Amino acid sequence: MLEVTGLHVAYGGIQAVRSITFHVNQGETVALIGANGAGKSSTLKAIARVIDAVGGDVHFCGEKISRIAPHDIIRKGIALVPEGRGVFPRLSVLENLEMGAYIRNATVEAKKDLKMVFDYFPRLKEREDQLAGTLSGGEQQMLAIGRALMSRPKMLLLDEPSMGLAPIMVQKIFEVVRAVAADGMTILLIEQNARLALQCSQRGYVMESGEISLHGDSAQLLDDPKVRAAYLGE
Ligand SMILES: Nc1ncnc2c1ncn2[C@@H]1O[C@H](COP(=O)(O)OP(=O)(O)OP(=O)(O)O)[C@@H](O)[C@H]1O
Ligand SMILES: [Mg+2]
């Protein structure tokens, strides 16, 4: 479904992503793990066209998307949930979710999708009139994922959904990520929490200094001595 070939990202002289190649099949959850600064977010941002890649190609559902306008990415069916979440703090929960549906002018469908999001995240329903800026970090993460789902994506790009959250909240968020995946969503999941990411994905890629150093089935990676030593704290 997603095919990334020779993707290269640089910021001035800093080579953040060095010609990486990987793919995500339809219906899969794929984890991209790696240390701080490995180039994970840059990879995701380049796929979502938030930043320009220096080189390489990205194909989605057979179509080349690496040169299209950033605002067209969401119409193609890719929704990015960025690091730091990016909810609109002065809009209510409901308004944030409605913003997610703005690309479709279908009120009836949007209502259905709103119900789906509230089914995944009952806590958002309880707080639909609360200003997003006053939500807790975990609730904002829920809202960011919910807003992404409102665009009816074919694929979700999640950038560190566990960041800065207490273990119980991380568990809650990942329960929903698993449920969304079980309902058929294709997911590219970036995480520093390698164990968690590998536990809820089918395959994984390990990034190191802008390159992919290892890849394989998540279960295998969880057992790999190098992964265990470097990323699982063993
Ligand atoms: N806007 C920018 N300008 C200059 N350098 C940048 C910029 N964004 C990222 N970088 C650099 O690119 C490299 C990769 O950063 P990136 O954010 O992709 O890493 P990451 O794997 O997501 O790390 P983390 O786990 O800390 O989020 C880092 O060395 C970072 O300093
Ligand atoms: Mg990052």
mmCIF file of C-alpha atoms and ligand atoms in Angstrom:
data_model
loop_
_atom_site.group_PDB
_atom_site.id
_atom_site.type_symbol
_atom_site.label_atom_id
_atom_site.label_comp_id
_atom_site.label_asym_id
_atom_site.label_seq_id
_atom_site.Cartn_x
_atom_site.Cartn_y
_atom_site.Cartn_z
ATOM 1 C CA MET A 1 0.000 0.000 0.000
ATOM 2 C CA LEU A 2 2.829 2.383 0.930
ATOM 3 C CA GLU A 3 6.135 2.041 -0.831
ATOM 4 C CA VAL A 4 9.070 4.231 0.152
ATOM 5 C CA THR A 5 12.128 4.006 -2.089
ATOM 6 C CA GLY A 6 15.481 5.658 -1.464
ATOM 7 C CA LEU A 7 13.937 8.408 0.649
ATOM 8 C CA HIS A 8 16.484 11.037 1.558
ATOM 9 C CA VAL A 9 15.882 13.967 3.899
ATOM 10 C CA ALA A 10 18.382 16.676 4.795
ATOM 11 C CA TYR A 11 18.222 19.889 6.766
ATOM 12 C CA GLY A 12 20.967 22.064 5.338
ATOM 13 C CA GLY A 13 24.069 19.960 5.898
ATOM 14 C CA ILE A 14 22.415 17.508 8.293
ATOM 15 C CA GLN A 15 21.551 14.199 6.618
ATOM 16 C CA ALA A 16 18.548 13.115 8.685
ATOM 17 C CA VAL A 17 17.345 10.233 6.495
ATOM 18 C CA ARG A 18 19.792 8.473 4.180
ATOM 19 C CA SER A 19 18.088 6.736 1.290
ATOM 20 C CA ILE A 20 15.785 4.401 3.151
ATOM 21 C CA THR A 21 13.535 1.851 1.482
ATOM 22 C CA PHE A 22 10.611 0.134 3.150
ATOM 23 C CA HIS A 23 6.964 -0.719 2.608
ATOM 24 C CA VAL A 24 3.697 -1.207 4.434
ATOM 25 C CA ASN A 25 1.119 -3.709 3.171
ATOM 26 C CA GLN A 26 -2.586 -3.077 3.321
ATOM 27 C CA GLY A 27 -4.027 -3.923 6.736
ATOM 28 C CA GLU A 28 -0.633 -4.168 8.393
ATOM 29 C CA THR A 29 0.675 -2.318 11.398
ATOM 30 C CA VAL A 30 4.362 -1.625 10.842
ATOM 31 C CA ALA A 31 6.614 -0.187 13.551
ATOM 32 C CA LEU A 32 9.488 2.178 12.875
ATOM 33 C CA ILE A 33 11.676 2.268 15.955
ATOM 34 C CA GLY A 34 14.973 3.919 16.808
ATOM 35 C CA ALA A 35 16.770 6.227 19.211
ATOM 36 C CA ASN A 36 16.330 10.006 19.497
ATOM 37 C CA GLY A 37 17.391 11.718 16.306
ATOM 38 C CA ALA A 38 17.452 8.530 14.218
ATOM 39 C CA GLY A 39 15.263 10.173 11.581
ATOM 40 C CA LYS A 40 11.861 8.624 12.365
ATOM 41 C CA SER A 41 9.818 11.829 12.427
ATOM 42 C CA SER A 42 11.622 13.171 9.376
ATOM 43 C CA THR A 43 10.623 10.026 7.493
ATOM 44 C CA LEU A 44 6.991 10.420 8.475
ATOM 45 C CA LYS A 45 6.952 14.126 7.692
ATOM 46 C CA ALA A 46 8.448 13.512 4.260
ATOM 47 C CA ILE A 47 5.796 10.866 3.500
ATOM 48 C CA ALA A 48 3.049 13.271 4.614
ATOM 49 C CA ARG A 49 4.709 16.064 2.566
ATOM 50 C CA VAL A 50 5.053 18.291 5.634
ATOM 51 C CA ILE A 51 8.673 18.609 4.532
ATOM 52 C CA ASP A 52 10.348 18.133 1.160
ATOM 53 C CA ALA A 53 12.586 15.132 0.643
ATOM 54 C CA VAL A 54 15.865 15.673 -1.161
ATOM 55 C CA GLY A 55 15.497 12.422 -3.053
ATOM 56 C CA GLY A 56 13.554 9.205 -3.338
ATOM 57 C CA ASP A 57 10.015 8.239 -4.159
ATOM 58 C CA VAL A 58 6.867 7.493 -2.227
ATOM 59 C CA HIS A 59 4.042 5.506 -3.801
ATOM 60 C CA PHE A 60 0.673 5.044 -2.150
ATOM 61 C CA CYS A 61 -1.895 2.621 -3.574
ATOM 62 C CA GLY A 62 0.179 2.482 -6.738
ATOM 63 C CA GLU A 63 0.293 6.236 -7.220
ATOM 64 C CA LYS A 64 3.361 8.402 -6.850
ATOM 65 C CA ILE A 65 2.683 10.917 -4.096
ATOM 66 C CA SER A 66 6.151 12.251 -3.372
ATOM 67 C CA ARG A 67 5.604 15.448 -5.358
ATOM 68 C CA ILE A 68 1.964 16.245 -4.684
ATOM 69 C CA ALA A 69 0.852 19.279 -2.662
ATOM 70 C CA PRO A 70 0.828 18.743 1.098
ATOM 71 C CA HIS A 71 -2.910 19.453 1.392
ATOM 72 C CA ASP A 72 -3.648 16.712 -1.149
ATOM 73 C CA ILE A 73 -2.072 14.012 1.004
ATOM 74 C CA ILE A 74 -5.122 13.770 3.243
ATOM 75 C CA ARG A 75 -7.385 13.464 0.178
ATOM 76 C CA LYS A 76 -5.298 10.518 -0.960
ATOM 77 C CA GLY A 77 -6.151 8.821 2.317
ATOM 78 C CA ILE A 78 -3.113 9.389 4.507
ATOM 79 C CA ALA A 79 -3.587 10.969 7.935
ATOM 80 C CA LEU A 80 -0.609 12.029 10.027
ATOM 81 C CA VAL A 81 -0.880 12.275 13.793
ATOM 82 C CA PRO A 82 2.186 14.381 14.479
ATOM 83 C CA GLU A 83 4.582 14.319 17.372
ATOM 84 C CA GLY A 84 3.230 16.773 19.940
ATOM 85 C CA ARG A 85 -0.308 16.136 18.650
ATOM 86 C CA GLY A 86 -1.144 19.547 17.169
ATOM 87 C CA VAL A 87 -4.735 19.858 18.348
ATOM 88 C CA PHE A 88 -6.336 23.306 18.064
ATOM 89 C CA PRO A 89 -6.212 24.461 21.704
ATOM 90 C CA ARG A 90 -8.897 27.160 21.466
ATOM 91 C CA LEU A 91 -11.421 24.954 19.729
ATOM 92 C CA SER A 92 -13.589 22.460 21.566
ATOM 93 C CA VAL A 93 -13.141 18.707 21.295
ATOM 94 C CA LEU A 94 -16.125 18.524 18.962
ATOM 95 C CA GLU A 95 -14.832 21.374 16.781
ATOM 96 C CA ASN A 96 -11.437 19.697 16.532
ATOM 97 C CA LEU A 97 -13.090 16.487 15.375
ATOM 98 C CA GLU A 98 -15.219 18.376 12.866
ATOM 99 C CA MET A 99 -12.048 19.942 11.468
ATOM 100 C CA GLY A 100 -10.854 16.430 10.716
ATOM 101 C CA ALA A 101 -13.873 15.888 8.497
ATOM 102 C CA TYR A 102 -13.620 19.176 6.604
ATOM 103 C CA ILE A 103 -12.293 17.559 3.424
ATOM 104 C CA ARG A 104 -15.574 15.717 3.016
ATOM 105 C CA ASN A 105 -18.736 17.758 2.823
ATOM 106 C CA ALA A 106 -20.866 14.869 3.921
ATOM 107 C CA THR A 107 -22.642 15.702 7.147
ATOM 108 C CA VAL A 108 -24.372 12.354 7.481
ATOM 109 C CA GLU A 109 -21.125 10.428 7.112
ATOM 110 C CA ALA A 110 -19.361 12.802 9.460
ATOM 111 C CA LYS A 111 -22.009 12.065 12.102
ATOM 112 C CA LYS A 112 -21.386 8.346 11.709
ATOM 113 C CA ASP A 113 -17.651 8.872 11.949
ATOM 114 C CA LEU A 114 -18.117 10.996 15.047
ATOM 115 C CA LYS A 115 -19.953 8.100 16.638
ATOM 116 C CA MET A 116 -17.125 5.745 15.642
ATOM 117 C CA VAL A 117 -14.541 8.060 17.244
ATOM 118 C CA PHE A 118 -16.621 8.359 20.423
ATOM 119 C CA ASP A 119 -16.974 4.563 20.495
ATOM 120 C CA TYR A 120 -13.195 4.236 20.372
ATOM 121 C CA PHE A 121 -12.692 7.081 22.863
ATOM 122 C CA PRO A 122 -15.709 7.458 25.198
ATOM 123 C CA ARG A 123 -13.704 9.999 27.164
ATOM 124 C CA LEU A 124 -13.846 12.413 24.226
ATOM 125 C CA LYS A 125 -17.628 12.164 24.166
ATOM 126 C CA GLU A 126 -17.776 13.135 27.834
ATOM 127 C CA ARG A 127 -15.655 16.166 27.029
ATOM 128 C CA GLU A 128 -16.955 17.205 23.644
ATOM 129 C CA ASP A 129 -17.519 20.842 24.672
ATOM 130 C CA GLN A 130 -14.242 21.233 26.556
ATOM 131 C CA LEU A 131 -11.522 23.371 24.957
ATOM 132 C CA ALA A 132 -8.858 21.093 23.539
ATOM 133 C CA GLY A 133 -6.087 23.142 25.164
ATOM 134 C CA THR A 134 -7.402 22.215 28.603
ATOM 135 C CA LEU A 135 -7.371 18.452 27.974
ATOM 136 C CA SER A 136 -4.714 16.312 29.618
ATOM 137 C CA GLY A 137 -1.838 15.122 27.446
ATOM 138 C CA GLY A 138 -3.368 11.696 27.020
ATOM 139 C CA GLU A 139 -6.757 13.119 26.131
ATOM 140 C CA GLN A 140 -5.093 15.375 23.547
ATOM 141 C CA GLN A 141 -3.445 12.313 22.048
ATOM 142 C CA MET A 142 -6.859 10.650 21.855
ATOM 143 C CA LEU A 143 -8.249 13.754 20.195
ATOM 144 C CA ALA A 144 -5.418 13.889 17.672
ATOM 145 C CA ILE A 145 -6.017 10.264 16.691
ATOM 146 C CA GLY A 146 -9.771 10.849 16.628
ATOM 147 C CA ARG A 147 -9.370 13.876 14.414
ATOM 148 C CA ALA A 148 -7.209 11.876 12.010
ATOM 149 C CA LEU A 149 -9.859 9.144 11.859
ATOM 150 C CA MET A 150 -12.488 11.746 10.957
ATOM 151 C CA SER A 151 -10.819 12.176 7.565
ATOM 152 C CA ARG A 152 -11.625 8.513 6.791
ATOM 153 C CA PRO A 153 -8.017 7.664 6.036
ATOM 154 C CA LYS A 154 -6.819 4.492 4.365
ATOM 155 C CA MET A 155 -3.652 4.754 6.386
ATOM 156 C CA LEU A 156 -2.630 6.319 9.696
ATOM 157 C CA LEU A 157 0.863 7.639 10.377
ATOM 158 C CA LEU A 158 1.346 7.814 14.153
ATOM 159 C CA ASP A 159 4.345 9.671 15.529
ATOM 160 C CA GLU A 160 5.076 8.552 19.101
ATOM 161 C CA PRO A 161 1.581 8.309 20.531
ATOM 162 C CA SER A 162 3.063 7.272 23.903
ATOM 163 C CA MET A 163 5.258 10.343 24.307
ATOM 164 C CA GLY A 164 5.062 11.936 27.737
ATOM 165 C CA LEU A 165 2.151 9.831 28.931
ATOM 166 C CA ALA A 166 1.771 7.803 32.116
ATOM 167 C CA PRO A 167 1.772 4.005 31.625
ATOM 168 C CA ILE A 168 -1.959 3.635 32.189
ATOM 169 C CA MET A 169 -2.730 6.240 29.525
ATOM 170 C CA VAL A 170 -0.237 4.665 27.139
ATOM 171 C CA GLN A 171 -2.113 1.399 27.621
ATOM 172 C CA LYS A 172 -5.437 3.052 26.862
ATOM 173 C CA ILE A 173 -4.142 4.715 23.701
ATOM 174 C CA PHE A 174 -2.609 1.486 22.456
ATOM 175 C CA GLU A 175 -5.765 -0.480 23.148
ATOM 176 C CA VAL A 176 -7.468 1.836 20.697
ATOM 177 C CA VAL A 177 -4.599 1.655 18.195
ATOM 178 C CA ARG A 178 -4.996 -2.119 18.279
ATOM 179 C CA ALA A 179 -8.754 -1.862 17.900
ATOM 180 C CA VAL A 180 -8.431 0.515 14.957
ATOM 181 C CA ALA A 181 -5.951 -1.892 13.351
ATOM 182 C CA ALA A 182 -8.252 -4.854 14.017
ATOM 183 C CA ASP A 183 -11.011 -2.951 12.215
ATOM 184 C CA GLY A 184 -8.798 -2.980 9.122
ATOM 185 C CA MET A 185 -6.722 0.213 9.277
ATOM 186 C CA THR A 186 -3.202 0.240 7.851
ATOM 187 C CA ILE A 187 -0.810 1.869 10.327
ATOM 188 C CA LEU A 188 2.767 3.085 10.308
ATOM 189 C CA LEU A 189 3.695 3.492 13.951
ATOM 190 C CA ILE A 190 6.725 5.394 15.126
ATOM 191 C CA GLU A 191 7.791 4.781 18.684
ATOM 192 C CA GLN A 192 10.689 5.136 21.039
ATOM 193 C CA ASN A 193 8.924 2.622 23.186
ATOM 194 C CA ALA A 194 10.238 -0.233 21.062
ATOM 195 C CA ARG A 195 8.727 -3.045 23.092
ATOM 196 C CA LEU A 196 5.239 -1.629 22.870
ATOM 197 C CA ALA A 197 5.573 -0.838 19.167
ATOM 198 C CA LEU A 198 6.829 -4.323 18.337
ATOM 199 C CA GLN A 199 4.137 -5.907 20.482
ATOM 200 C CA CYS A 200 1.357 -4.336 18.483
ATOM 201 C CA SER A 201 2.786 -4.578 14.975
ATOM 202 C CA GLN A 202 3.355 -7.375 12.488
ATOM 203 C CA ARG A 203 6.652 -6.091 11.121
ATOM 204 C CA GLY A 204 9.229 -3.577 12.207
ATOM 205 C CA TYR A 205 12.121 -1.497 10.911
ATOM 206 C CA VAL A 206 14.920 -0.242 13.123
ATOM 207 C CA MET A 207 16.375 3.156 12.224
ATOM 208 C CA GLU A 208 19.842 4.199 13.209
ATOM 209 C CA SER A 209 21.464 7.498 12.163
ATOM 210 C CA GLY A 210 19.142 7.932 9.222
ATOM 211 C CA GLU A 211 19.410 4.381 7.944
ATOM 212 C CA ILE A 212 17.458 1.184 8.386
ATOM 213 C CA SER A 213 19.770 -1.166 10.239
ATOM 214 C CA LEU A 214 17.398 -4.078 10.781
ATOM 215 C CA HIS A 215 13.975 -5.207 9.734
ATOM 216 C CA GLY A 216 11.805 -8.246 10.100
ATOM 217 C CA ASP A 217 8.790 -9.713 11.798
ATOM 218 C CA SER A 218 8.098 -7.883 15.033
ATOM 219 C CA ALA A 219 8.187 -11.110 17.008
ATOM 220 C CA GLN A 220 11.653 -11.848 15.636
ATOM 221 C CA LEU A 221 12.874 -8.351 16.380
ATOM 222 C CA LEU A 222 11.625 -8.673 19.959
ATOM 223 C CA ASP A 223 13.862 -11.736 20.261
ATOM 224 C CA ASP A 224 16.852 -10.275 18.456
ATOM 225 C CA PRO A 225 19.806 -9.853 20.869
ATOM 226 C CA LYS A 226 20.878 -6.593 19.194
ATOM 227 C CA VAL A 227 17.408 -5.126 19.511
ATOM 228 C CA ARG A 228 17.097 -6.358 23.076
ATOM 229 C CA ALA A 229 20.391 -4.766 24.050
ATOM 230 C CA ALA A 230 19.932 -1.459 22.238
ATOM 231 C CA TYR A 231 16.193 -0.794 22.469
ATOM 232 C CA LEU A 232 14.616 -3.005 25.097
ATOM 233 C CA GLY A 233 17.027 -2.173 27.893
ATOM 234 C CA GLU A 234 18.254 -5.731 28.401
HETATM 235 N N1 LIG B 1 13.829 21.353 11.217
HETATM 236 C C1 LIG B 1 15.028 20.820 11.402
HETATM 237 N N2 LIG B 1 16.169 21.532 11.175
HETATM 238 C C2 LIG B 1 17.381 20.969 11.341
HETATM 239 N N3 LIG B 1 17.599 19.720 11.753
HETATM 240 C C3 LIG B 1 16.513 18.967 12.004
HETATM 241 C C4 LIG B 1 15.172 19.473 11.849
HETATM 242 N N4 LIG B 1 14.319 18.492 12.185
HETATM 243 C C5 LIG B 1 15.072 17.422 12.527
HETATM 244 N N5 LIG B 1 16.388 17.703 12.420
HETATM 245 C C6 LIG B 1 17.518 16.796 12.698
HETATM 246 O O1 LIG B 1 17.335 15.615 11.940
HETATM 247 C C7 LIG B 1 17.700 14.474 12.686
HETATM 248 C C8 LIG B 1 16.539 13.503 12.742
HETATM 249 O O2 LIG B 1 15.459 14.084 13.487
HETATM 250 P P1 LIG B 1 14.049 13.382 13.660
HETATM 251 O O3 LIG B 1 13.166 14.342 14.336
HETATM 252 O O4 LIG B 1 13.626 12.850 12.355
HETATM 253 O O5 LIG B 1 14.431 12.174 14.621
HETATM 254 P P2 LIG B 1 13.496 11.167 15.436
HETATM 255 O O6 LIG B 1 13.987 9.807 15.124
HETATM 256 O O7 LIG B 1 12.079 11.456 15.203
HETATM 257 O O8 LIG B 1 13.893 11.518 16.940
HETATM 258 P P3 LIG B 1 12.971 11.548 18.263
HETATM 259 O O9 LIG B 1 12.815 10.151 18.702
HETATM 260 O O10 LIG B 1 13.801 12.327 19.230
HETATM 261 O O11 LIG B 1 11.675 12.218 17.927
HETATM 262 C C9 LIG B 1 18.132 14.986 14.058
HETATM 263 O O12 LIG B 1 19.530 15.071 14.061
HETATM 264 C C10 LIG B 1 17.498 16.360 14.140
HETATM 265 O O13 LIG B 1 18.256 17.249 14.911
HETATM 266 MG MG MG B 2 10.545 12.075 16.375
#
